[in-house]
Amino acid sequence: MLRLVLRNLLARKVRLVMSGLSVILGVAFLSGVLVFSNGLSTTFDGIIHGSTPDGVVRTVNSDSFDAGYSGQSDRALSPADLDRLRQLPEVARADGDVAGIGMSLLASDGTLIGGTGAPTLAFNHTDSPNMDGERTLVLKSGAWPERPGEVVLDEAAAEAGDYGLGDDVKLLAPFGTVERTAKLVGTAEFNGGGTAGATLLIFTTQEAQQLFLGGKDAYNQISLTAADGVTQRQLADAAAAVLPDGFEAVTGDEVAAESQDAVGAFLGIINTFLLVFAIIAVIVGGFIIVNTFTILVAQRTRELALLRALGAGRGQVTRSVLVEALALALVATTVGIGLGLLLARGLAAMLRSIGLDIASAALDLTTRAIVVSYVVGIGVTLAAAYLPARRGARVAPVAAMRADAVPERGSLRRRSLVGAVLLTVGAAFAAAGLLGAPGSDAAWIGVGAVIWILTVAAISPVIGKPVLALCRSVFGALFGTTGRLAGENALRDPRRTGATASALMIGLALVSTIGVLAASLNASVDDVVDEQFTADLLVQNSNFLPFSTEIGDRVAEVPGVDVVSRQQWTAARVASGPHPDKTVTVAGSDAEYARIYHPDVVSGRATPAGAQAVLFRSLARDLDLEVGDRLDLSFQGGTTLDLEVAGIVESSETTSEVTVPLDQLAAAGVLRQDSTLSILIDPAADPEKVRDAVDATAASAPIVGVYDKEGFADQIRGQVNQLLYLIYGLLALAIVIAVIGIVNTLGLSVIERTREIGLLRALGMSRAKLRRMVTLESVAIAVLGAVLGMALGLLIGVLLQRSLSDNLTSLGLPLGQLGAFLVVAIVVGVLAAVLPAIRASRLDVLEAIASE
Amino acid sequence: MRDGVMLCQGGDMTTAVAARAIDLYKIYGSGDSEVRALDGVTLDIGAGEFTAIMGPSGSGKSTLMHCLAALDTPTSGDVQIGETRLSRLRDKALTTLRREQVGFVFQAFNLVPTLSARENILLPLSLAGSKPDQAWFDTVVDSVGLRDRLGHRPSQMSGGQQQRVACARALVSKPSIVFADEPTGNLDSTSSAEVLAFLRRSVDEFGQTIVMVTHDAVAASYCDRVVFLADGRVVDEIRDPDRDQILAHMTALQTAAAAPREERTA
């Protein structure tokens, strides 16, 4: 039996390659994601481990806030604090660190380096060791900075900025004077290898103090090295005893674990995101396996019947088909894993060229990646081949004697019935989501959507008929008999056409759903911007990083600027009430804010004064607060503000869930910076000229952009669309696999219809018309997949928008995009038909007629 | 081979020629494994005649028909259909020629399963993009007796009905010659008689030229002329045959074919 299986496989090499390809691509994506994410986390682990000392002294609360947009605490440790630590017997050495957020590097041509992705880390140089006793930083060229005005960059940044040793490097500072320069004296990287894409700016301690601490001789963090025989715990406990208020001592292991958690959470999101697409690709591949094996079994009906007639049991026949699938899966998965490794390395090389260097040693197949890939690849293939295998075993032995043997197939009626029931179940889930069942509404709809997609895939032979009949009519009208024949061929075996189209349907359903959500998001953004964006111009960083107040000072001086309102955003922890430890974002708004923006007041006042806060309605509900209640917020460095709730307003994009007067943030110990500048133009001035002048003022500090209403909406839309195109790109793989499925089905159909094609040729059908016939059949399949997918995607997208209507206030239908998808589907159909059509037209007429 | 020509032309010198095989060779393989399917066949097919090609298995009768019908290309020699020499034509012209000048009836799998009887009959015309002659279509359909079956698909018809649809299809484009390859091979005797009677009638009433390959003496007895092939050569022919004559000729041929083989093996 085994020998027979292997013979079968070899006899069908081409079909093997085609159906194997769908498994290969899915598995390659999967293993590529696993290898890549492993490489990423290993790289980050290496850096975290290599740059963390035995113990760290830092401001309290600093672990719970995103250090990016929330600014910097004014708390600092004095040299006396440092000395006290150094005198502890447990401490071998203590080094004062001065680090700051919001410093930016400009290239020699004045453009911003980094800025959108990985952070720019600016700090002072010390030669403090990490927890392994090695230096945290490794010098790659030149020397460490020794004098103020000197800087060391990482190699990638120096290269991107076109800076050589000795050049003056252009910098933008987060505090005070914005534009600075420093002389490049060397390049460095983390001990763990690379920088993982971060930009490093390393100064002398004195320079860093100038930049981040206003020139005070102080530190915002201290790295501790334990004396011999002292554990990290003992070190941290000893240090804690001598620290001033607002600071804490933590062990290096804790810091590393926190960092790993933070990075891990971020990588986890990327990882899950990519894995979802890998799984979609594998499932689509599974559909193709089902279809291929169904056709192969149908074509071998007589052979299987002969085996049964010769005494093979049903189990044996099923097994022989399954063993064939297993062999296919083994080969395809192995190739897929190898391809995935190459894919991951290629991706890493691409990322390296844009500055995110992943340690190439980490880009290797882990046992987990190999096992997961094999389990998924083989599992999906065998599961997909099982139904056709069972059907093959049901062939009656007498079929061997019949000329036109086809395997018995159940009626589609049962399938339709089960399908109708499942569609109803899916609808029930969706309805539950819409009517506000417990839990996430979108999740209910999501479950309903998955049920729908799989059910539609199963009953596509039934519900696809009208689409195919329409194709037949259109083709017939456009291409005469050739078109009609093509339409008939697509309708001939609705199961096969449906299953082939389903692979494409899944991809297009997802693409359309995402398309509807993105269009709705864009439409909602327009609404929000129209309604709330009452400033003429807005100045802010695209990542919401705060910037030096000097920019606002300059903007305020531009002639024609009537009002400048400054806002600074930070994070705080709720320190009272039923939800302690909830982190909230806090906007400090100046007095001018009320002149520009007018949030919808629910109760109380929209503008806080003194120790007051205005809350979004949603937050007030969550915290169970009303006007007049007290709210304690704890900030970085441990300062707590005791605030009175002065008002509750509707959510608005122009402020944050907690709004306090700008001067309250200074009282909370947050160093003064600006996050947003809102500008009203003097009605008497020429708005164009003022806009140009503000642009010119901001141009010297490219960390900020100047946006008007349109531009602000465009910026948000740009971010949405970027994500949209990324998702489209990832779904393209599912569509490529679906194309392989169409090629495969058509190829097998051509083989199956050899005699019919011979007859048509004998009756005078030209090769060109024959090719057209195959191509049109392919287009019919693709259009069916596209129409079913887009219809489902539209429905799911609309339902999701309804359930998310708090945020997605208006529905957007991407009709242009849907039209484009249909065109793409037709092109896909034409491309998929190229090889089968050529094959069909090359069939020798005589052999075709003579073949059995 | 001169004899073959003489035999052929000897019958009726006045008949116009619808198709002509000129010194046809079809050779498969080479050296020891060389097989001569056609070994110098020269043959004229008279217009308006019902010609049968007979011979034992492997005599080359199907190959001859395929070459005559522009389905296969001979190794050497030429085929002429009407005034057209096939050796000068490329695939496109051959396709057009098949569509416009030649009709086919095969032993099995004659119809496109996705099309109705009417659509199958009109297929060659619609492939050519030409309008059917309604009166002629009606005549053909009535004479095969399929008027009430035109809307049916092949799977809803009996083998005999399917074969009659194939015959109607072969005639509807008014080809200059119809080739039938064992048209009754898969049919019972009643259906066979119907199909053969129809072919006979189309020769008598419409002046259609038909070439039929068969090894059934009863089928051949419907013909005006029977050409016998053996080992790739034309070896004999009879005109206006009856069944017994044909059987006698066939038996003689098979004995002749068997004799040298026995000698060889002996």
Tab-separated table of N, CA and C in Angstrom, chain A residues 782-835:
chain	number	residue	atom	x	y	z
A	782	ALA	N	-13.072	33.773	-9.413
A	782	ALA	CA	-12.521	34.892	-8.648
A	782	ALA	C	-13.607	35.894	-8.293
A	783	VAL	N	-14.490	36.163	-9.263
A	783	VAL	CA	-15.562	37.133	-9.002
A	783	VAL	C	-16.498	36.588	-7.926
A	784	LEU	N	-16.771	35.288	-7.983
A	784	LEU	CA	-17.624	34.692	-6.955
A	784	LEU	C	-16.996	34.911	-5.578
A	785	GLY	N	-15.692	34.582	-5.465
A	785	GLY	CA	-15.009	34.773	-4.191
A	785	GLY	C	-15.064	36.225	-3.752
A	786	ALA	N	-14.845	37.121	-4.699
A	786	ALA	CA	-14.805	38.537	-4.362
A	786	ALA	C	-16.182	39.025	-3.922
A	787	VAL	N	-17.217	38.628	-4.654
A	787	VAL	CA	-18.564	39.118	-4.340
A	787	VAL	C	-19.013	38.598	-2.978
A	788	LEU	N	-18.824	37.287	-2.748
A	788	LEU	CA	-19.215	36.731	-1.445
A	788	LEU	C	-18.416	37.393	-0.329
A	789	GLY	N	-17.095	37.518	-0.563
A	789	GLY	CA	-16.227	38.088	0.465
A	789	GLY	C	-16.579	39.529	0.767
A	790	MET	N	-16.809	40.303	-0.279
A	790	MET	CA	-17.085	41.722	-0.064
A	790	MET	C	-18.444	41.911	0.599
A	791	ALA	N	-19.420	41.079	0.195
A	791	ALA	CA	-20.746	41.193	0.808
A	791	ALA	C	-20.645	40.903	2.301
A	792	LEU	N	-19.947	39.805	2.635
A	792	LEU	CA	-19.775	39.454	4.044
A	792	LEU	C	-18.992	40.539	4.776
A	793	GLY	N	-17.903	40.984	4.141
A	793	GLY	CA	-17.041	41.985	4.768
A	793	GLY	C	-17.809	43.268	5.045
A	794	LEU	N	-18.640	43.667	4.093
A	794	LEU	CA	-19.450	44.872	4.273
A	794	LEU	C	-20.377	44.708	5.471
A	795	LEU	N	-21.054	43.567	5.501
A	795	LEU	CA	-22.007	43.296	6.581
A	795	LEU	C	-21.288	43.326	7.928
A	796	ILE	N	-20.182	42.592	8.011
A	796	ILE	CA	-19.449	42.509	9.279
A	796	ILE	C	-18.914	43.888	9.661
A	797	GLY	N	-18.380	44.591	8.666
A	797	GLY	CA	-17.827	45.915	8.932
A	797	GLY	C	-18.897	46.862	9.464
A	798	VAL	N	-20.066	46.837	8.843
A	798	VAL	CA	-21.151	47.729	9.280
A	798	VAL	C	-21.573	47.381	10.704
A	799	LEU	N	-21.694	46.067	10.971
A	799	LEU	CA	-22.104	45.656	12.321
A	799	LEU	C	-21.071	46.097	13.354
A	800	LEU	N	-19.797	45.909	13.020
A	800	LEU	CA	-18.744	46.310	13.965
A	800	LEU	C	-18.798	47.811	14.194
A	801	GLN	N	-19.010	48.575	13.116
A	801	GLN	CA	-19.092	50.025	13.283
A	801	GLN	C	-20.238	50.381	14.222
A	802	ARG	N	-21.393	49.694	14.042
A	802	ARG	CA	-22.538	49.962	14.905
A	802	ARG	C	-22.168	49.692	16.363
A	803	SER	N	-21.465	48.585	16.597
A	803	SER	CA	-21.163	48.223	17.980
A	803	SER	C	-20.093	49.144	18.562
A	804	LEU	N	-19.299	49.757	17.708
A	804	LEU	CA	-18.238	50.643	18.196
A	804	LEU	C	-18.626	52.102	18.000
A	805	SER	N	-19.931	52.363	17.910
A	805	SER	CA	-20.343	53.693	17.473
A	805	SER	C	-19.989	54.784	18.489
A	806	ASP	N	-19.558	54.395	19.710
A	806	ASP	CA	-19.068	55.413	20.638
A	806	ASP	C	-17.849	56.112	20.047
A	807	ASN	N	-16.971	55.320	19.456
A	807	ASN	CA	-15.753	55.885	18.894
A	807	ASN	C	-15.868	56.115	17.391
A	808	LEU	N	-16.502	55.154	16.725
A	808	LEU	CA	-16.686	55.293	15.272
A	808	LEU	C	-18.066	55.906	15.058
A	809	THR	N	-18.116	57.231	15.145
A	809	THR	CA	-19.421	57.862	15.173
A	809	THR	C	-20.151	57.765	13.846
A	810	SER	N	-19.432	57.744	12.745
A	810	SER	CA	-20.167	57.653	11.487
A	810	SER	C	-19.647	56.512	10.639
A	811	LEU	N	-20.563	55.996	9.818
A	811	LEU	CA	-20.249	54.855	8.965
A	811	LEU	C	-19.647	55.353	7.654
A	812	GLY	N	-18.547	54.750	7.263
A	812	GLY	CA	-17.960	55.079	5.971
A	812	GLY	C	-17.922	53.828	5.119
A	813	LEU	N	-18.380	53.932	3.878
A	813	LEU	CA	-18.332	52.771	2.983
A	813	LEU	C	-17.267	53.033	1.917
A	814	PRO	N	-16.237	52.219	1.892
A	814	PRO	CA	-15.148	52.444	0.940
A	814	PRO	C	-15.527	51.927	-0.436
A	815	LEU	N	-16.518	52.574	-1.084
A	815	LEU	CA	-17.036	52.023	-2.341
A	815	LEU	C	-15.960	51.968	-3.416
A	816	GLY	N	-15.136	53.019	-3.452
A	816	GLY	CA	-14.048	53.025	-4.437
A	816	GLY	C	-13.139	51.829	-4.238
A	817	GLN	N	-12.800	51.587	-2.965
A	817	GLN	CA	-11.908	50.460	-2.682
A	817	GLN	C	-12.567	49.143	-3.057
A	818	LEU	N	-13.872	49.007	-2.744
A	818	LEU	CA	-14.555	47.757	-3.070
A	818	LEU	C	-14.545	47.535	-4.583
A	819	GLY	N	-14.772	48.637	-5.333
A	819	GLY	CA	-14.693	48.531	-6.793
A	819	GLY	C	-13.309	48.054	-7.206
A	820	ALA	N	-12.286	48.630	-6.537
A	820	ALA	CA	-10.916	48.242	-6.867
A	820	ALA	C	-10.686	46.766	-6.550
A	821	PHE	N	-11.266	46.294	-5.422
A	821	PHE	CA	-11.095	44.876	-5.068
A	821	PHE	C	-11.677	43.988	-6.166
A	822	LEU	N	-12.843	44.396	-6.699
A	822	LEU	CA	-13.478	43.583	-7.737
A	822	LEU	C	-12.563	43.531	-8.964
A	823	VAL	N	-11.997	44.679	-9.305
A	823	VAL	CA	-11.068	44.712	-10.440
A	823	VAL	C	-9.865	43.817	-10.148
A	824	VAL	N	-9.343	43.935	-8.916
A	824	VAL	CA	-8.209	43.084	-8.540
A	824	VAL	C	-8.599	41.613	-8.674
A	825	ALA	N	-9.828	41.282	-8.230
A	825	ALA	CA	-10.270	39.889	-8.313
A	825	ALA	C	-10.284	39.418	-9.764
A	826	ILE	N	-10.760	40.287	-10.658
A	826	ILE	CA	-10.808	39.904	-12.074
A	826	ILE	C	-9.385	39.705	-12.597
A	827	VAL	N	-8.487	40.612	-12.219
A	827	VAL	CA	-7.094	40.475	-12.642
A	827	VAL	C	-6.505	39.179	-12.079
A	828	VAL	N	-6.817	38.926	-10.796
A	828	VAL	CA	-6.355	37.693	-10.165
A	828	VAL	C	-6.850	36.486	-10.958
A	829	GLY	N	-8.126	36.531	-11.358
A	829	GLY	CA	-8.691	35.441	-12.128
A	829	GLY	C	-7.947	35.246	-13.446
A	830	VAL	N	-7.667	36.350	-14.109
A	830	VAL	CA	-6.969	36.268	-15.399
A	830	VAL	C	-5.568	35.690	-15.203
A	831	LEU	N	-4.874	36.181	-14.163
A	831	LEU	CA	-3.500	35.709	-13.931
A	831	LEU	C	-3.491	34.230	-13.558
A	832	ALA	N	-4.452	33.837	-12.703
A	832	ALA	CA	-4.478	32.446	-12.257
A	832	ALA	C	-4.704	31.507	-13.431
A	833	ALA	N	-5.361	32.004	-14.477
A	833	ALA	CA	-5.724	31.130	-15.596
A	833	ALA	C	-4.603	30.985	-16.608
A	834	VAL	N	-3.548	31.781	-16.474
A	834	VAL	CA	-2.530	31.793	-17.536
A	834	VAL	C	-1.987	30.391	-17.802
A	835	LEU	N	-1.484	29.734	-16.745
A	835	LEU	CA	-0.871	28.425	-16.957
A	835	LEU	C	-1.884	27.363	-17.382
